[in-house]
PDB file of C-alpha atoms and ligand atoms in Angstrom:
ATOM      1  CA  UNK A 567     -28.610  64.776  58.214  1.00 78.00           C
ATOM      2  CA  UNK A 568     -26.776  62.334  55.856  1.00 96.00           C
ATOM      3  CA  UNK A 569     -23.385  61.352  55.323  1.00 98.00           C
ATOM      4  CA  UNK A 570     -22.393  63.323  52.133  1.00 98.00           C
ATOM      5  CA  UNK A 571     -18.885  64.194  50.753  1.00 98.00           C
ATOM      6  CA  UNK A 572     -16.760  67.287  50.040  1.00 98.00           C
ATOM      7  CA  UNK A 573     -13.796  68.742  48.672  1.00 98.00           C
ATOM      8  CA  UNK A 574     -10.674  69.888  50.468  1.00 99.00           C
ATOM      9  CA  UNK A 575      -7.394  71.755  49.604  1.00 98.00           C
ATOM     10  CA  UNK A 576      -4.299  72.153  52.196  1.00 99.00           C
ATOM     11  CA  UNK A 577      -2.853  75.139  50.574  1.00 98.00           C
ATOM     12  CA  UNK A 578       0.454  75.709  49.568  1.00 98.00           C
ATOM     13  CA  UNK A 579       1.174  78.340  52.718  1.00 98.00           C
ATOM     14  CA  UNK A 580       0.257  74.998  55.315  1.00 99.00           C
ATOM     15  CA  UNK A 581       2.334  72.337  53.312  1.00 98.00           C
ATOM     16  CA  UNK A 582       5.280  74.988  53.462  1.00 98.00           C
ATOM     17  CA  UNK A 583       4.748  75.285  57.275  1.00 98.00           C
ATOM     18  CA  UNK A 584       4.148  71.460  57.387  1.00 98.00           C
ATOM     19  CA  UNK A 585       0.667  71.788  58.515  1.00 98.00           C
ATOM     20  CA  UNK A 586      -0.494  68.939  56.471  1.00 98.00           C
ATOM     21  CA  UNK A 587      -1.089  66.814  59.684  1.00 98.00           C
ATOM     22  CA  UNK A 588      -2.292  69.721  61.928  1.00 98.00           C
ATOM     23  CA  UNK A 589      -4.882  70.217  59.101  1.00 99.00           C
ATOM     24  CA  UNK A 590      -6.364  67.164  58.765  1.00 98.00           C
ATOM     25  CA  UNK A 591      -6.518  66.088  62.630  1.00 98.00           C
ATOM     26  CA  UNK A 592      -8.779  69.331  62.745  1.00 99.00           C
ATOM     27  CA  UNK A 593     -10.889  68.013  60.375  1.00 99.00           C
ATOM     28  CA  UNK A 594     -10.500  64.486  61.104  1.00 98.00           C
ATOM     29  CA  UNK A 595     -11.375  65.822  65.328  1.00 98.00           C
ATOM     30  CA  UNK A 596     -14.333  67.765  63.437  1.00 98.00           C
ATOM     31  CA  UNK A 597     -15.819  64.533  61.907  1.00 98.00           C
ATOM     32  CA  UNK A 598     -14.548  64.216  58.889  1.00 98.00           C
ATOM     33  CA  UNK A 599     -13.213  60.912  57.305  1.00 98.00           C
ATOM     34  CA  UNK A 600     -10.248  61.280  54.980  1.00 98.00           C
ATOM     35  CA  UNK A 601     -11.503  58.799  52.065  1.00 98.00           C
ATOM     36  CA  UNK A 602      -8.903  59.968  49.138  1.00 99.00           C
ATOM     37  CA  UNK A 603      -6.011  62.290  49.518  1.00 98.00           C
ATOM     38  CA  UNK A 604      -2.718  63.108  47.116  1.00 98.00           C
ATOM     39  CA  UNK A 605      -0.127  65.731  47.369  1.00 98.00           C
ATOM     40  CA  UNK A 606       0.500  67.762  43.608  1.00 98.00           C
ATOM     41  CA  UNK A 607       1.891  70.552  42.016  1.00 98.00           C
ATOM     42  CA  UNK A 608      -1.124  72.098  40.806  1.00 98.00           C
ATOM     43  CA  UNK A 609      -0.241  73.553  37.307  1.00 98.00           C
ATOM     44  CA  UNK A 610      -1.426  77.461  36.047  1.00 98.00           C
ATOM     45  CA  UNK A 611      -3.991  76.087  34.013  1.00 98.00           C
ATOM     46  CA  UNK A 612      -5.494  73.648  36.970  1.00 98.00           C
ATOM     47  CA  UNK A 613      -5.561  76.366  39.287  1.00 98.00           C
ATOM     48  CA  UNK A 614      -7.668  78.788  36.809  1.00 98.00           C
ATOM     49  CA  UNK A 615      -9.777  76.002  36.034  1.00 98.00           C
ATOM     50  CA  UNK A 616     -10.741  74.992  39.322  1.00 98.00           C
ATOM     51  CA  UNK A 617     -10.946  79.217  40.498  1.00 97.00           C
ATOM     52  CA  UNK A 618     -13.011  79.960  37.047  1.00 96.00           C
ATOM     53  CA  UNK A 619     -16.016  81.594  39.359  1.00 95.00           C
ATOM     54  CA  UNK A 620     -13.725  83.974  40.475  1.00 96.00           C
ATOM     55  CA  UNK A 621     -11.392  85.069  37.160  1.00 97.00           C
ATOM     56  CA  UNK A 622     -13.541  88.731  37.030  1.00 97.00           C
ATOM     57  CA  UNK A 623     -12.477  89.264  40.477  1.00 97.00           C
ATOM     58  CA  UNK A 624      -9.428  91.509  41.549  1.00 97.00           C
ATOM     59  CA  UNK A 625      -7.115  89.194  43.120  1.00 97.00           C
ATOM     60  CA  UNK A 626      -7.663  85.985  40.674  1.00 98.00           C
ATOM     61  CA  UNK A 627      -4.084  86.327  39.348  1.00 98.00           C
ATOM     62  CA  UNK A 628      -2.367  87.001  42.733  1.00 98.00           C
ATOM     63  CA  UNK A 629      -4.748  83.588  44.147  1.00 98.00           C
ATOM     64  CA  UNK A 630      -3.430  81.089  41.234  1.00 98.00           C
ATOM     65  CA  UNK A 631       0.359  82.386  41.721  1.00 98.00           C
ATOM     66  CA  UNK A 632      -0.314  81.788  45.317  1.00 98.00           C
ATOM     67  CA  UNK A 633      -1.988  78.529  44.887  1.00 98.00           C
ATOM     68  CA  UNK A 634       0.871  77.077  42.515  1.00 98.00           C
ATOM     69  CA  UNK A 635       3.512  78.421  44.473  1.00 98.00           C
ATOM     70  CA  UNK A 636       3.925  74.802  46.335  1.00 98.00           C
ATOM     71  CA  UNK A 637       2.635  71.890  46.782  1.00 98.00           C
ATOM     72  CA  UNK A 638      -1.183  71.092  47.976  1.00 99.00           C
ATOM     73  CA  UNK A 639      -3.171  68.082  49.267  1.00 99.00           C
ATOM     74  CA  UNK A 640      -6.220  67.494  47.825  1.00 99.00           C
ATOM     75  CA  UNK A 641      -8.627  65.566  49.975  1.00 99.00           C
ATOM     76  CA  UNK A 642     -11.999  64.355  49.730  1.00 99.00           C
ATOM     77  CA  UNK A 643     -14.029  64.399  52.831  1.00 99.00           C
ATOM     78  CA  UNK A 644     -17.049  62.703  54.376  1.00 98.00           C
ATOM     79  CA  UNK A 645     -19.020  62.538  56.908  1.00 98.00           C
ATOM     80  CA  UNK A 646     -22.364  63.851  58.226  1.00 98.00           C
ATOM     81  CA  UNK A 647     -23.432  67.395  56.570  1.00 98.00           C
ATOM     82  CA  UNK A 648     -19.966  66.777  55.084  1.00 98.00           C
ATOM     83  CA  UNK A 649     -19.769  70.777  53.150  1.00 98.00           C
ATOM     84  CA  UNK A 650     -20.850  72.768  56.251  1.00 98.00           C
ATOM     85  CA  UNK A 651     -19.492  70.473  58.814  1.00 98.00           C
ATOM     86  CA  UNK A 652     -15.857  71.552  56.958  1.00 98.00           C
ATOM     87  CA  UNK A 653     -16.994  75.183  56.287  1.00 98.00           C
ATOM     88  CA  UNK A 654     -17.526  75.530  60.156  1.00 98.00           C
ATOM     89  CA  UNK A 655     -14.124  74.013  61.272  1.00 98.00           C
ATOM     90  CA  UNK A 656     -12.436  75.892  58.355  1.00 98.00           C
ATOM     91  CA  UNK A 657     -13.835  79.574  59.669  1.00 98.00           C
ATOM     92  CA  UNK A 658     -13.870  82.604  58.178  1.00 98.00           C
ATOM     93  CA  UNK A 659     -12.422  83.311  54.611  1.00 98.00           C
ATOM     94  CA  UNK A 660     -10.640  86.159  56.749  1.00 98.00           C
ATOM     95  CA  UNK A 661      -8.525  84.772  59.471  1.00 98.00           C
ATOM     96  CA  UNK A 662      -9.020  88.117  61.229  1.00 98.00           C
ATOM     97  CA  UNK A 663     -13.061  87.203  61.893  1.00 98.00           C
ATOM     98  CA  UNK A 664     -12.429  83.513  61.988  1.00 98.00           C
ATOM     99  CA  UNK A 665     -13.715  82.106  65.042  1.00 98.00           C
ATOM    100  CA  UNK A 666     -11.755  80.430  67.918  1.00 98.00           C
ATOM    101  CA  UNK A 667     -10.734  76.768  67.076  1.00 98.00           C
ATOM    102  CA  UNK A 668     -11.104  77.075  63.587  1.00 98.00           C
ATOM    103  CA  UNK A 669      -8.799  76.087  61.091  1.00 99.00           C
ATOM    104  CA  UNK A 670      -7.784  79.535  59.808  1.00 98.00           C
ATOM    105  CA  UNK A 671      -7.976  80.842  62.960  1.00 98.00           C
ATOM    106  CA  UNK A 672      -5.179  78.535  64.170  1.00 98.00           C
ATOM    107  CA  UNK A 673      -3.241  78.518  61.498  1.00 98.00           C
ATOM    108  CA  UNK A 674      -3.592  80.973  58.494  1.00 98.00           C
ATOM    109  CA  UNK A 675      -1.527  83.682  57.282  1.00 98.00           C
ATOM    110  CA  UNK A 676      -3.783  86.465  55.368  1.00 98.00           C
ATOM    111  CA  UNK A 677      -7.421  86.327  53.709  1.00 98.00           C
ATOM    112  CA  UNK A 678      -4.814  84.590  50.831  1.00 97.00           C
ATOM    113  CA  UNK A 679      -2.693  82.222  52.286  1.00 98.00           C
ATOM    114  CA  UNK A 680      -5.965  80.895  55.051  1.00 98.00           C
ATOM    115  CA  UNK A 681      -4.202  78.118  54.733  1.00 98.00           C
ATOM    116  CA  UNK A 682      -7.437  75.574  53.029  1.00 98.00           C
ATOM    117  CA  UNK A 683     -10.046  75.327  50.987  1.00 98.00           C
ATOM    118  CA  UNK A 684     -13.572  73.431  51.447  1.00 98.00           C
ATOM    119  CA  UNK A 685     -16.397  73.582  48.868  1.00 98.00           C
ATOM    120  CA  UNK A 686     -19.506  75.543  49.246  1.00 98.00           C
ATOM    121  CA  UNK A 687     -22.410  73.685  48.154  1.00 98.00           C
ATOM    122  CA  UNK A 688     -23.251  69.471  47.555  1.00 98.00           C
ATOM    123  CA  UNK A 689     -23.428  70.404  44.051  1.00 98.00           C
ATOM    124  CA  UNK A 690     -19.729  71.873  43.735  1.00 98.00           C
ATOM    125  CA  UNK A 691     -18.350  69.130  45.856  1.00 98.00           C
ATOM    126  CA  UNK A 692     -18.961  66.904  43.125  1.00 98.00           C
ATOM    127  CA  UNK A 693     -17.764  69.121  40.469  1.00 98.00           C
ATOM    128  CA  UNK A 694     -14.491  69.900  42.736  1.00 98.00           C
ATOM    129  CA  UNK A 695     -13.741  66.114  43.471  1.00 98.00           C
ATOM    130  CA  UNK A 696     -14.264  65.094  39.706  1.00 98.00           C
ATOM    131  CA  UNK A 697     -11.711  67.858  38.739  1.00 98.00           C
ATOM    132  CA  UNK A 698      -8.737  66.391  40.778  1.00 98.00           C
ATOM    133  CA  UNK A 699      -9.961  62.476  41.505  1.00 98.00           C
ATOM    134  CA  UNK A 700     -10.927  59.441  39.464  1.00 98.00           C
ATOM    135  CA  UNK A 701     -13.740  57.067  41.188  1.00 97.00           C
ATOM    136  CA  UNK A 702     -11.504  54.198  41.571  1.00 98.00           C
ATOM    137  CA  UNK A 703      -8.901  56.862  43.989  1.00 98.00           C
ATOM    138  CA  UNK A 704     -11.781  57.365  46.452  1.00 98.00           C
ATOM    139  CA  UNK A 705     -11.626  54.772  49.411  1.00 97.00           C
ATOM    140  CA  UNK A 706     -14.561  54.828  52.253  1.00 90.00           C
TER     141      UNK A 706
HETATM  142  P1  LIG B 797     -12.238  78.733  49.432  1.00 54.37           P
HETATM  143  O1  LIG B 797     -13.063  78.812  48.174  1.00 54.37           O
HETATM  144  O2  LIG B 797     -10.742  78.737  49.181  1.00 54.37           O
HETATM  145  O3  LIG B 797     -12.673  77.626  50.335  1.00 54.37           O
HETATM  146  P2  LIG B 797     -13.842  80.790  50.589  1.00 54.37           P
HETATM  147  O4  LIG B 797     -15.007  80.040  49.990  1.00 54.37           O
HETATM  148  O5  LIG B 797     -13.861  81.062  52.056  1.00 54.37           O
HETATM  149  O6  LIG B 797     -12.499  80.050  50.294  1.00 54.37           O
HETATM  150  P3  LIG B 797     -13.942  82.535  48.302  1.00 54.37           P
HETATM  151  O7  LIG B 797     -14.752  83.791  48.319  1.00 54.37           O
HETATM  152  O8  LIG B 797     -14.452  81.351  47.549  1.00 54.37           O
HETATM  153  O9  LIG B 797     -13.633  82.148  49.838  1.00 54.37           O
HETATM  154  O10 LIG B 797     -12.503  82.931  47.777  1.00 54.37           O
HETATM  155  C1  LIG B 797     -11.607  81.931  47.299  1.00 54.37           C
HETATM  156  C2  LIG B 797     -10.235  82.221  47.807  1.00 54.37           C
HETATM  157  O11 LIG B 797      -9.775  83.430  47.218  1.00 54.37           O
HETATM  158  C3  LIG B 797     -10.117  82.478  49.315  1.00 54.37           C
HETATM  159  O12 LIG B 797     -10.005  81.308  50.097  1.00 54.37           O
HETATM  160  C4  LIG B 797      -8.845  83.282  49.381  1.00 54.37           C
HETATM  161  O13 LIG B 797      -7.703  82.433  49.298  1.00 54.37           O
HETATM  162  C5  LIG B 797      -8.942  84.136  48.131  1.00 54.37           C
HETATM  163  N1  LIG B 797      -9.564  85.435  48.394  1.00 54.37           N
HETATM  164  C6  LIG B 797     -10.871  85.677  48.632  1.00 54.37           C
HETATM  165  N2  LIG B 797     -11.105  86.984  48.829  1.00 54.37           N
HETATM  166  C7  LIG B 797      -9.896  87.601  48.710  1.00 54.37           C
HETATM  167  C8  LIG B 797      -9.436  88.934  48.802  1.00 54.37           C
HETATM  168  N3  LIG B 797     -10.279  89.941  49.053  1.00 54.37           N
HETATM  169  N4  LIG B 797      -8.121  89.174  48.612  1.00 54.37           N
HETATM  170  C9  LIG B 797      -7.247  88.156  48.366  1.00 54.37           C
HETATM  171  N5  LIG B 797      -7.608  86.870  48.249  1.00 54.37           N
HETATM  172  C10 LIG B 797      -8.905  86.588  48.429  1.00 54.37           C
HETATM  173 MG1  LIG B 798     -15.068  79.422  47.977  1.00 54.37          MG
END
């Protein structure tokens, strides 16, 4: 394993609940280093940007009104295995089959509002953290 980097949202449903710090001790308790993090407003046009892959599906409209209806902290993560290392302390995309301990177990509302996001491959990391960060905002 090697110490790689990936992408995290705190979704507008935890920053409303003021979950920003529960969040990230999970992940920080999982391994994971916070090296950049901001809070913003995403605007419509961000959020169908960064959801493109899913703007055939069903709920793509109801996810970016969700995901600009309040703030979010983006984050970029490392650590060892840094994308599935996340993916297994975030759980399920489902609270309802999340396992025990995980993030959306603990603290998400619906299969919606599961309260963060994490990316799913090394090569959408990068794409994900280019989107919202410039080189010189990532600290390790
Ligand atoms: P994320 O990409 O946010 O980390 P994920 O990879 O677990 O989550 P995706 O399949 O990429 O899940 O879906 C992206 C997001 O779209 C989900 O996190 C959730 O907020 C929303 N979503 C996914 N499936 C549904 C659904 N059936 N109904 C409503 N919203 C959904
Ligand atoms: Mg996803």
């Amino acid at each position: 394993m090697a110490v790689t980097r990936t992408f995290s949202i705190i979704k507008p449903d935890a920053t409303r609940r003021n979950l920003t710090g529960g969040v990230t001790k999970m992940l920080e308790d999982a391994g994971l280093r916070v090296v950049a993090s901001k809070r913003i407003q995403m605007t419509r046009e961000q959020a169908e940007g960064f959801y493109a892959v899913h703007s055939e599906r069903p709920f793509f409209n109801d996810l970016v009104t969700f995901m600009i209806s309040g703030p979010v902290v983006v984050q970029v993560l490392e650590g060892e295995d840094a994308v599935l290392t996340n993916r297994t302390v975030m759980g399920a995309t489902n609270p309802d089959n999340a396992d025990e301990g995980t993030i959306r177990k603990t603290y998400a509302e619906s299969i919606e509002a599961n309260s963060v996001h994490g990316s799913d491959s090394d090569e959408n990391a990068a794409i994900e953290i280019e989107y919202f960060f410039k080189p010189e905002e990532i600290v390790g």
